[in-house]
PDB file of C-alpha atoms and ligand atoms in Angstrom:
ATOM      1  CA  MET A 686      21.541 128.821  69.765  1.00 81.00           C
ATOM      2  CA  SER A 687      19.599 131.788  68.426  1.00 94.00           C
ATOM      3  CA  GLY A 688      19.778 133.926  71.564  1.00 98.00           C
ATOM      4  CA  SER A 689      21.523 137.280  71.502  1.00 98.00           C
ATOM      5  CA  LEU A 690      22.074 140.273  73.715  1.00 98.00           C
ATOM      6  CA  ILE A 691      22.018 143.981  73.040  1.00 98.00           C
ATOM      7  CA  VAL A 692      22.720 146.352  75.930  1.00 98.00           C
ATOM      8  CA  VAL A 693      21.379 149.884  75.559  1.00 98.00           C
ATOM      9  CA  GLY A 694      21.169 153.042  77.652  1.00 98.00           C
ATOM     10  CA  THR A 695      18.267 155.422  78.151  1.00 97.00           C
ATOM     11  CA  GLY A 696      20.433 158.456  78.840  1.00 97.00           C
ATOM     12  CA  ILE A 697      19.822 160.519  81.953  1.00 97.00           C
ATOM     13  CA  ARG A 698      16.347 161.753  81.004  1.00 95.00           C
ATOM     14  CA  ALA A 699      13.609 160.488  78.709  1.00 91.00           C
ATOM     15  CA  GLY A 700      14.542 162.657  75.703  1.00 94.00           C
ATOM     16  CA  HIS A 701      17.998 161.084  75.584  1.00 97.00           C
ATOM     17  CA  LEU A 702      16.824 157.722  74.286  1.00 96.00           C
ATOM     18  CA  SER A 703      18.502 157.262  70.912  1.00 97.00           C
ATOM     19  CA  GLN A 704      16.774 156.044  67.770  1.00 98.00           C
ATOM     20  CA  GLU A 705      18.880 152.896  67.753  1.00 98.00           C
ATOM     21  CA  ALA A 706      18.013 152.187  71.397  1.00 98.00           C
ATOM     22  CA  VAL A 707      14.306 152.644  70.569  1.00 98.00           C
ATOM     23  CA  SER A 708      14.667 150.179  67.736  1.00 98.00           C
ATOM     24  CA  ALA A 709      16.447 147.656  69.989  1.00 98.00           C
ATOM     25  CA  VAL A 710      13.679 147.899  72.603  1.00 98.00           C
ATOM     26  CA  ARG A 711      10.981 147.448  69.958  1.00 98.00           C
ATOM     27  CA  THR A 712      12.504 144.481  68.172  1.00 98.00           C
ATOM     28  CA  ALA A 713      13.762 142.441  71.136  1.00 98.00           C
ATOM     29  CA  ASP A 714      11.892 139.281  72.169  1.00 98.00           C
ATOM     30  CA  ALA A 715      12.535 140.148  75.802  1.00 98.00           C
ATOM     31  CA  VAL A 716      13.535 143.348  77.570  1.00 98.00           C
ATOM     32  CA  ALA A 717      15.021 143.550  81.066  1.00 98.00           C
ATOM     33  CA  TYR A 718      15.686 146.974  82.515  1.00 98.00           C
ATOM     34  CA  CYS A 719      17.156 148.782  85.462  1.00 98.00           C
ATOM     35  CA  ILE A 720      16.125 152.409  85.102  1.00 96.00           C
ATOM     36  CA  ALA A 721      15.770 154.662  88.112  1.00 89.00           C
ATOM     37  CA  GLU A 722      14.164 157.582  86.273  1.00 90.00           C
ATOM     38  CA  PRO A 723      10.370 156.982  85.964  1.00 93.00           C
ATOM     39  CA  LEU A 724       9.692 158.706  82.607  1.00 95.00           C
ATOM     40  CA  SER A 725      12.339 156.691  80.765  1.00 96.00           C
ATOM     41  CA  ARG A 726      10.923 153.538  82.313  1.00 96.00           C
ATOM     42  CA  LEU A 727       7.429 154.523  81.123  1.00 97.00           C
ATOM     43  CA  LEU A 728       8.787 155.240  77.673  1.00 97.00           C
ATOM     44  CA  VAL A 729      10.280 151.741  77.414  1.00 98.00           C
ATOM     45  CA  ASP A 730       6.988 150.255  78.676  1.00 98.00           C
ATOM     46  CA  GLU A 731       5.072 152.216  76.010  1.00 98.00           C
ATOM     47  CA  LEU A 732       7.469 151.125  73.259  1.00 98.00           C
ATOM     48  CA  ARG A 733       6.828 147.489  74.193  1.00 98.00           C
ATOM     49  CA  LYS A 734       3.050 148.042  74.211  1.00 98.00           C
ATOM     50  CA  GLU A 735       3.159 149.730  70.792  1.00 98.00           C
ATOM     51  CA  VAL A 736       4.671 146.623  69.206  1.00 98.00           C
ATOM     52  CA  ALA A 737       2.535 144.240  71.290  1.00 98.00           C
ATOM     53  CA  LYS A 738       5.596 142.520  72.733  1.00 97.00           C
ATOM     54  CA  PRO A 739       5.915 141.121  76.282  1.00 97.00           C
ATOM     55  CA  ALA A 740       6.359 143.800  78.943  1.00 98.00           C
ATOM     56  CA  ALA A 741       9.874 144.621  80.092  1.00 98.00           C
ATOM     57  CA  GLU A 742      10.894 142.945  83.321  1.00 98.00           C
ATOM     58  CA  ASP A 743      12.370 145.079  86.062  1.00 98.00           C
ATOM     59  CA  LEU A 744      15.849 144.113  87.268  1.00 98.00           C
ATOM     60  CA  HIS A 745      15.543 146.663  90.048  1.00 97.00           C
ATOM     61  CA  ARG A 746      13.763 143.940  92.066  1.00 98.00           C
ATOM     62  CA  PHE A 747      17.159 142.458  92.933  1.00 98.00           C
ATOM     63  CA  TYR A 748      18.087 145.523  95.016  1.00 97.00           C
ATOM     64  CA  ALA A 749      17.301 145.485  98.736  1.00 97.00           C
ATOM     65  CA  ASP A 750      18.315 147.820 101.517  1.00 97.00           C
ATOM     66  CA  GLY A 751      21.546 146.681 103.137  1.00 96.00           C
ATOM     67  CA  LYS A 752      22.216 144.058 100.423  1.00 98.00           C
ATOM     68  CA  PRO A 753      25.698 144.175  98.825  1.00 98.00           C
ATOM     69  CA  ARG A 754      25.362 145.891  95.437  1.00 97.00           C
ATOM     70  CA  MET A 755      27.752 143.375  93.856  1.00 98.00           C
ATOM     71  CA  GLN A 756      25.399 140.525  94.820  1.00 98.00           C
ATOM     72  CA  THR A 757      22.530 142.397  93.127  1.00 98.00           C
ATOM     73  CA  TYR A 758      24.626 143.002  90.003  1.00 98.00           C
ATOM     74  CA  ARG A 759      25.479 139.287  89.763  1.00 98.00           C
ATOM     75  CA  GLN A 760      21.782 138.399  90.015  1.00 98.00           C
ATOM     76  CA  MET A 761      20.998 140.878  87.228  1.00 98.00           C
ATOM     77  CA  VAL A 762      23.676 139.309  85.022  1.00 98.00           C
ATOM     78  CA  ALA A 763      22.396 135.808  85.825  1.00 98.00           C
ATOM     79  CA  ARG A 764      18.832 136.787  84.875  1.00 98.00           C
ATOM     80  CA  ILE A 765      19.911 138.461  81.620  1.00 98.00           C
ATOM     81  CA  LEU A 766      21.924 135.362  80.691  1.00 98.00           C
ATOM     82  CA  GLU A 767      18.971 133.110  81.598  1.00 98.00           C
ATOM     83  CA  LEU A 768      16.855 134.977  79.028  1.00 98.00           C
ATOM     84  CA  VAL A 769      19.582 134.759  76.370  1.00 98.00           C
ATOM     85  CA  ARG A 770      19.906 131.007  76.947  1.00 98.00           C
ATOM     86  CA  LEU A 771      16.167 130.656  76.225  1.00 98.00           C
ATOM     87  CA  ASP A 772      17.161 131.562  72.646  1.00 97.00           C
ATOM     88  CA  LEU A 773      15.570 134.991  72.931  1.00 98.00           C
ATOM     89  CA  GLN A 774      16.870 138.209  71.420  1.00 98.00           C
ATOM     90  CA  VAL A 775      17.310 140.141  74.632  1.00 98.00           C
ATOM     91  CA  ALA A 776      17.633 143.887  75.156  1.00 98.00           C
ATOM     92  CA  ALA A 777      19.047 144.865  78.550  1.00 98.00           C
ATOM     93  CA  VAL A 778      18.382 148.511  79.304  1.00 98.00           C
ATOM     94  CA  PHE A 779      20.244 150.622  81.857  1.00 98.00           C
ATOM     95  CA  TYR A 780      20.094 154.331  82.540  1.00 97.00           C
ATOM     96  CA  GLY A 781      22.718 156.751  81.253  1.00 98.00           C
ATOM     97  CA  HIS A 782      25.406 155.176  79.108  1.00 98.00           C
ATOM     98  CA  PRO A 783      25.098 151.450  79.800  1.00 98.00           C
ATOM     99  CA  GLY A 784      28.860 151.001  79.768  1.00 98.00           C
ATOM    100  CA  VAL A 785      29.824 153.878  82.048  1.00 98.00           C
ATOM    101  CA  PHE A 786      30.269 152.911  85.701  1.00 96.00           C
ATOM    102  CA  ALA A 787      27.928 149.988  85.152  1.00 96.00           C
ATOM    103  CA  TYR A 788      29.154 146.473  86.030  1.00 97.00           C
ATOM    104  CA  PRO A 789      26.181 144.267  85.005  1.00 98.00           C
ATOM    105  CA  SER A 790      26.062 145.566  81.431  1.00 98.00           C
ATOM    106  CA  HIS A 791      29.726 144.812  80.655  1.00 98.00           C
ATOM    107  CA  GLU A 792      29.655 141.532  82.571  1.00 98.00           C
ATOM    108  CA  SER A 793      26.532 140.212  80.841  1.00 98.00           C
ATOM    109  CA  ILE A 794      28.103 140.943  77.441  1.00 98.00           C
ATOM    110  CA  ARG A 795      31.325 139.224  78.514  1.00 98.00           C
ATOM    111  CA  GLN A 796      29.462 136.115  79.720  1.00 98.00           C
ATOM    112  CA  ALA A 797      27.145 135.970  76.693  1.00 98.00           C
ATOM    113  CA  ARG A 798      30.103 136.112  74.298  1.00 98.00           C
ATOM    114  CA  ALA A 799      31.988 133.496  76.338  1.00 98.00           C
ATOM    115  CA  GLU A 800      28.998 131.179  75.815  1.00 98.00           C
ATOM    116  CA  GLY A 801      29.000 131.868  72.080  1.00 98.00           C
ATOM    117  CA  TYR A 802      26.066 134.289  71.866  1.00 98.00           C
ATOM    118  CA  PRO A 803      26.336 137.499  69.851  1.00 98.00           C
ATOM    119  CA  ALA A 804      26.353 140.437  72.242  1.00 98.00           C
ATOM    120  CA  GLU A 805      26.867 144.156  71.742  1.00 98.00           C
ATOM    121  CA  MET A 806      26.432 147.477  73.508  1.00 98.00           C
ATOM    122  CA  LEU A 807      25.019 150.725  72.174  1.00 98.00           C
ATOM    123  CA  PRO A 808      26.270 153.984  73.677  1.00 98.00           C
ATOM    124  CA  GLY A 809      24.007 156.315  75.608  1.00 98.00           C
ATOM    125  CA  ILE A 810      24.190 159.770  77.126  1.00 98.00           C
ATOM    126  CA  SER A 811      25.917 159.536  80.495  1.00 98.00           C
ATOM    127  CA  ALA A 812      26.003 161.861  83.477  1.00 98.00           C
ATOM    128  CA  VAL A 813      29.411 163.135  82.393  1.00 98.00           C
ATOM    129  CA  ASP A 814      28.024 164.128  78.987  1.00 98.00           C
ATOM    130  CA  CYS A 815      25.415 166.217  80.799  1.00 98.00           C
ATOM    131  CA  LEU A 816      28.132 167.638  83.056  1.00 98.00           C
ATOM    132  CA  PHE A 817      30.216 168.779  80.089  1.00 98.00           C
ATOM    133  CA  ALA A 818      27.147 170.508  78.636  1.00 98.00           C
ATOM    134  CA  ASP A 819      25.857 172.078  81.867  1.00 98.00           C
ATOM    135  CA  LEU A 820      29.202 173.229  83.280  1.00 98.00           C
ATOM    136  CA  GLY A 821      30.645 174.311  79.926  1.00 98.00           C
ATOM    137  CA  VAL A 822      33.625 172.007  80.320  1.00 97.00           C
ATOM    138  CA  ASP A 823      35.445 170.809  77.213  1.00 96.00           C
ATOM    139  CA  PRO A 824      37.727 167.904  78.151  1.00 96.00           C
ATOM    140  CA  ALA A 825      40.010 168.903  75.273  1.00 93.00           C
ATOM    141  CA  THR A 826      41.086 172.049  77.104  1.00 92.00           C
ATOM    142  CA  ALA A 827      42.791 170.595  80.176  1.00 93.00           C
ATOM    143  CA  GLY A 828      42.192 166.882  79.798  1.00 95.00           C
ATOM    144  CA  CYS A 829      39.932 164.962  82.111  1.00 97.00           C
ATOM    145  CA  GLN A 830      40.608 162.281  84.679  1.00 98.00           C
ATOM    146  CA  MET A 831      37.657 160.192  85.851  1.00 98.00           C
ATOM    147  CA  LEU A 832      37.631 158.023  88.938  1.00 98.00           C
ATOM    148  CA  GLU A 833      35.128 156.277  91.143  1.00 98.00           C
ATOM    149  CA  ALA A 834      35.260 157.853  94.622  1.00 98.00           C
ATOM    150  CA  THR A 835      35.629 154.661  96.701  1.00 98.00           C
ATOM    151  CA  ASP A 836      38.217 153.300  94.276  1.00 98.00           C
ATOM    152  CA  PHE A 837      40.143 156.590  94.522  1.00 98.00           C
ATOM    153  CA  LEU A 838      40.430 156.176  98.302  1.00 98.00           C
ATOM    154  CA  LEU A 839      40.975 152.427  98.403  1.00 98.00           C
ATOM    155  CA  ARG A 840      43.764 152.402  95.846  1.00 98.00           C
ATOM    156  CA  ARG A 841      45.250 155.734  96.893  1.00 97.00           C
ATOM    157  CA  ARG A 842      45.125 156.835  93.271  1.00 98.00           C
ATOM    158  CA  HIS A 843      47.057 159.824  92.113  1.00 98.00           C
ATOM    159  CA  LEU A 844      45.205 162.862  90.798  1.00 98.00           C
ATOM    160  CA  ASP A 845      46.549 164.930  87.928  1.00 97.00           C
ATOM    161  CA  THR A 846      45.670 168.411  89.169  1.00 97.00           C
ATOM    162  CA  ALA A 847      46.475 169.915  85.765  1.00 96.00           C
ATOM    163  CA  CYS A 848      43.438 168.040  84.425  1.00 96.00           C
ATOM    164  CA  GLY A 849      39.793 168.474  85.217  1.00 98.00           C
ATOM    165  CA  VAL A 850      38.838 165.604  87.543  1.00 98.00           C
ATOM    166  CA  VAL A 851      35.443 163.905  87.622  1.00 98.00           C
ATOM    167  CA  LEU A 852      34.758 161.830  90.732  1.00 98.00           C
ATOM    168  CA  TRP A 853      31.772 159.498  90.434  1.00 98.00           C
ATOM    169  CA  GLN A 854      29.673 158.036  93.240  1.00 98.00           C
ATOM    170  CA  ILE A 855      30.727 160.525  95.912  1.00 98.00           C
ATOM    171  CA  GLY A 856      27.287 160.062  97.501  1.00 96.00           C
ATOM    172  CA  CYS A 857      27.922 156.417  98.348  1.00 96.00           C
ATOM    173  CA  VAL A 858      31.650 156.644  98.984  1.00 97.00           C
ATOM    174  CA  GLY A 859      32.778 153.783 101.212  1.00 97.00           C
ATOM    175  CA  HIS A 860      29.456 151.916 100.988  1.00 96.00           C
ATOM    176  CA  GLY A 861      29.228 148.530  99.246  1.00 96.00           C
ATOM    177  CA  ASP A 862      25.567 147.961 100.003  1.00 96.00           C
ATOM    178  CA  TYR A 863      22.379 149.490  98.592  1.00 96.00           C
ATOM    179  CA  GLN A 864      20.312 152.057 100.453  1.00 95.00           C
ATOM    180  CA  GLY A 865      17.131 153.009  98.611  1.00 93.00           C
ATOM    181  CA  SER A 866      16.517 156.117 100.678  1.00 91.00           C
ATOM    182  CA  GLY A 867      20.068 157.454 100.331  1.00 90.00           C
ATOM    183  CA  TYR A 868      23.418 156.811 101.949  1.00 94.00           C
ATOM    184  CA  ASP A 869      24.832 158.356 105.071  1.00 94.00           C
ATOM    185  CA  LEU A 870      27.785 160.546 104.211  1.00 95.00           C
ATOM    186  CA  ARG A 871      30.064 159.440 107.021  1.00 96.00           C
ATOM    187  CA  HIS A 872      32.991 158.756 104.689  1.00 96.00           C
ATOM    188  CA  VAL A 873      32.827 162.105 102.862  1.00 96.00           C
ATOM    189  CA  PRO A 874      35.282 163.746 105.341  1.00 96.00           C
ATOM    190  CA  MET A 875      37.788 161.012 104.444  1.00 97.00           C
ATOM    191  CA  LEU A 876      37.286 161.881 100.796  1.00 98.00           C
ATOM    192  CA  VAL A 877      37.819 165.584 101.516  1.00 98.00           C
ATOM    193  CA  GLU A 878      40.984 164.817 103.464  1.00 98.00           C
ATOM    194  CA  ALA A 879      42.371 162.759 100.559  1.00 98.00           C
ATOM    195  CA  LEU A 880      41.535 165.542  98.088  1.00 98.00           C
ATOM    196  CA  LEU A 881      43.284 168.095 100.301  1.00 98.00           C
ATOM    197  CA  ALA A 882      46.536 166.210  99.701  1.00 98.00           C
ATOM    198  CA  PHE A 883      46.271 167.473  96.105  1.00 98.00           C
ATOM    199  CA  TYR A 884      44.390 170.780  96.292  1.00 98.00           C
ATOM    200  CA  PRO A 885      44.393 173.855  98.534  1.00 98.00           C
ATOM    201  CA  PRO A 886      41.305 173.963 100.807  1.00 98.00           C
ATOM    202  CA  GLU A 887      39.844 177.003  99.000  1.00 98.00           C
ATOM    203  CA  HIS A 888      39.953 175.373  95.550  1.00 98.00           C
ATOM    204  CA  GLU A 889      36.423 175.623  94.186  1.00 98.00           C
ATOM    205  CA  VAL A 890      34.746 172.392  93.075  1.00 98.00           C
ATOM    206  CA  VAL A 891      31.299 171.598  91.716  1.00 98.00           C
ATOM    207  CA  VAL A 892      28.847 169.151  93.246  1.00 98.00           C
ATOM    208  CA  TYR A 893      26.729 168.361  90.237  1.00 98.00           C
ATOM    209  CA  GLN A 894      23.459 166.639  89.495  1.00 98.00           C
ATOM    210  CA  ALA A 895      22.054 166.536  85.960  1.00 98.00           C
ATOM    211  CA  ALA A 896      18.326 167.232  85.610  1.00 97.00           C
ATOM    212  CA  HIS A 897      16.291 164.042  85.346  1.00 94.00           C
ATOM    213  CA  PHE A 898      13.412 165.764  83.579  1.00 91.00           C
ATOM    214  CA  ALA A 899      13.238 168.036  80.543  1.00 89.00           C
ATOM    215  CA  MET A 900      12.547 171.675  81.456  1.00 89.00           C
ATOM    216  CA  CYS A 901      14.174 171.202  84.896  1.00 94.00           C
ATOM    217  CA  ASP A 902      17.482 172.767  85.860  1.00 97.00           C
ATOM    218  CA  PRO A 903      20.517 170.783  86.879  1.00 98.00           C
ATOM    219  CA  THR A 904      21.766 171.179  90.456  1.00 98.00           C
ATOM    220  CA  ILE A 905      25.127 172.925  90.373  1.00 98.00           C
ATOM    221  CA  GLU A 906      26.741 173.803  93.692  1.00 98.00           C
ATOM    222  CA  TYR A 907      30.089 175.605  93.716  1.00 98.00           C
ATOM    223  CA  VAL A 908      31.869 175.064  96.996  1.00 98.00           C
ATOM    224  CA  ALA A 909      35.409 175.244  98.406  1.00 98.00           C
ATOM    225  CA  ILE A 910      36.841 171.739  98.470  1.00 98.00           C
ATOM    226  CA  ALA A 911      37.292 171.798 102.254  1.00 97.00           C
ATOM    227  CA  GLU A 912      33.582 172.652 102.603  1.00 96.00           C
ATOM    228  CA  MET A 913      32.367 170.001 100.204  1.00 93.00           C
ATOM    229  CA  PHE A 914      30.339 168.174 102.851  1.00 88.00           C
ATOM    230  CA  ARG A 915      28.138 171.300 103.136  1.00 90.00           C
ATOM    231  CA  ALA A 916      26.812 170.768  99.605  1.00 94.00           C
ATOM    232  CA  GLY A 917      23.680 168.669  99.103  1.00 93.00           C
ATOM    233  CA  ILE A 918      25.433 165.453  98.125  1.00 96.00           C
ATOM    234  CA  THR A 919      23.048 162.680  97.010  1.00 96.00           C
ATOM    235  CA  ALA A 920      23.420 159.180  95.576  1.00 94.00           C
ATOM    236  CA  VAL A 921      23.431 160.695  92.083  1.00 96.00           C
ATOM    237  CA  SER A 922      25.897 163.533  92.734  1.00 97.00           C
ATOM    238  CA  THR A 923      29.086 163.744  90.724  1.00 98.00           C
ATOM    239  CA  LEU A 924      32.041 165.915  91.729  1.00 98.00           C
ATOM    240  CA  TYR A 925      33.850 168.052  89.189  1.00 98.00           C
ATOM    241  CA  ILE A 926      37.227 169.492  90.193  1.00 98.00           C
ATOM    242  CA  PRO A 927      38.537 172.153  87.803  1.00 98.00           C
ATOM    243  CA  PRO A 928      42.259 172.090  86.993  1.00 97.00           C
ATOM    244  CA  LEU A 929      44.599 173.895  89.390  1.00 96.00           C
ATOM    245  CA  LEU A 930      47.132 174.968  86.802  1.00 88.00           C
ATOM    246  CA  VAL A 931      47.646 174.605  83.088  1.00 84.00           C
ATOM    247  CA  PRO A 932      51.060 173.216  82.134  1.00 89.00           C
ATOM    248  CA  ALA A 933      53.175 175.466  79.918  1.00 88.00           C
ATOM    249  CA  ILE A 934      53.558 174.510  76.274  1.00 87.00           C
ATOM    250  CA  ASP A 935      56.969 173.134  75.299  1.00 88.00           C
ATOM    251  CA  SER A 936      58.156 175.610  72.661  1.00 85.00           C
ATOM    252  CA  GLN A 937      60.606 173.068  71.173  1.00 89.00           C
ATOM    253  CA  VAL A 938      57.804 170.595  70.523  1.00 89.00           C
ATOM    254  CA  LEU A 939      55.597 173.356  69.160  1.00 86.00           C
ATOM    255  CA  LYS A 940      58.395 174.312  66.756  1.00 86.00           C
ATOM    256  CA  LYS A 941      58.766 170.695  65.572  1.00 90.00           C
ATOM    257  CA  PHE A 942      55.050 170.511  64.870  1.00 89.00           C
ATOM    258  CA  ASP A 943      55.423 173.575  62.697  1.00 80.00           C
ATOM    259  CA  ILE A 944      52.063 174.969  63.747  1.00 79.00           C
ATOM    260  CA  ALA A 945      51.663 178.681  64.313  1.00 72.00           C
ATOM    261  CA  THR A 946      49.411 178.504  67.345  1.00 71.00           C
ATOM    262  CA  PHE A 947      47.769 175.979  69.573  1.00 73.00           C
ATOM    263  CA  ARG A 948      45.131 176.520  72.248  1.00 70.00           C
ATOM    264  CA  GLY A 949      46.871 178.509  74.998  1.00 60.00           C
ATOM    265  CA  THR A 950      49.686 179.928  72.843  1.00 58.00           C
ATOM    266  CA  GLU A 951      47.708 182.754  71.275  1.00 58.00           C
ATOM    267  CA  GLY A 952      48.013 185.408  73.922  1.00 45.00           C
TER     268      GLY A 952
HETATM  269  C1  SAM B 593      26.331 153.444  88.897  1.00 65.13           C
HETATM  270  S1  SAM B 593      26.810 154.979  88.219  1.00 65.13           S
HETATM  271  C2  SAM B 593      25.858 154.987  86.752  1.00 65.13           C
HETATM  272  C3  SAM B 593      26.299 155.991  85.733  1.00 65.13           C
HETATM  273  C4  SAM B 593      25.488 155.918  84.441  1.00 65.13           C
HETATM  274  N1  SAM B 593      25.693 154.653  83.772  1.00 65.13           N
HETATM  275  C5  SAM B 593      25.826 157.039  83.462  1.00 65.13           C
HETATM  276  O1  SAM B 593      26.057 156.754  82.304  1.00 65.13           O
HETATM  277  O2  SAM B 593      25.832 158.216  83.874  1.00 65.13           O
HETATM  278  C6  SAM B 593      26.008 156.097  89.305  1.00 65.13           C
HETATM  279  C7  SAM B 593      26.747 157.400  89.407  1.00 65.13           C
HETATM  280  O3  SAM B 593      26.559 158.132  88.214  1.00 65.13           O
HETATM  281  C8  SAM B 593      26.513 159.506  88.492  1.00 65.13           C
HETATM  282  N2  SAM B 593      25.175 160.003  88.161  1.00 65.13           N
HETATM  283  C9  SAM B 593      24.061 159.304  87.937  1.00 65.13           C
HETATM  284  N3  SAM B 593      23.023 160.113  87.657  1.00 65.13           N
HETATM  285  C10 SAM B 593      23.502 161.371  87.720  1.00 65.13           C
HETATM  286  C11 SAM B 593      22.938 162.661  87.560  1.00 65.13           C
HETATM  287  N4  SAM B 593      21.648 162.827  87.284  1.00 65.13           N
HETATM  288  N5  SAM B 593      23.760 163.719  87.698  1.00 65.13           N
HETATM  289  C12 SAM B 593      25.060 163.593  87.981  1.00 65.13           C
HETATM  290  N6  SAM B 593      25.645 162.405  88.159  1.00 65.13           N
HETATM  291  C13 SAM B 593      24.879 161.302  88.036  1.00 65.13           C
HETATM  292  C14 SAM B 593      26.775 159.653  90.005  1.00 65.13           C
HETATM  293  O4  SAM B 593      28.176 159.820  90.191  1.00 65.13           O
HETATM  294  C15 SAM B 593      26.286 158.327  90.517  1.00 65.13           C
HETATM  295  O5  SAM B 593      26.825 158.013  91.767  1.00 65.13           O
END
């Protein structure tokens, strides 16, 4: 059994591909990818050509309009495992960070290890990394809670309004299938209603989309939470909700720490 698996991410745009991801793509016997952004896909294709290795195969072929996304993900995992079982060193490439809101990458590693193959993941630059940079948000300041939008509704999860909140996949909230040309937003009002249980309607949120190409600007729309559906929400939009209030510092604890100041105690 000489097969192995390395799962890497391309980041959100072509310039995000790390040196170690480049090396993994070059050295693998077989590459399978699912990358929506065309320049990153081209870059991986070029890397394979440079080392005269077989072209990467596209896992995107498993998607089809109206098909349950989970079925597609399982087929991707099955194909990746098929390659590993052929005793190939396989690189599976996904966009962004391959382990952030990405089922097939984690699942293929889990299955490969369960079958005794070495398997690892390399980190990549995710949408939330771009969000922190573009919106000037430091998660150290107020903390940061991250949830998937459908999961938030289905499980009636609690939001910590003293934290910044990042809600992923707002553009396909309530949809389990794939729609290549974009999802209808019929469940967004339900999302807004659930958010209004935690925030006043005028609380300003950000509907965010990181730029997919260098030199392009991100899309940043500030909108009152009750008016969120007016923003241009797409399948790659992420919602950022700034904190409502910052909890006061416990002076007793501060005293025990014996530190003169901490962020928020200076003024
Ligand atoms: C299946 S997840 C994949 C996330 C990806 N693995 C990553 O590391 O960013 C898809 C979700 O990621 C977020 N996303 C993807 N691309 C984005 C972009 N360019 N800007 C903002 N959010 C994005 C959206 O919330 C989208 O619904």
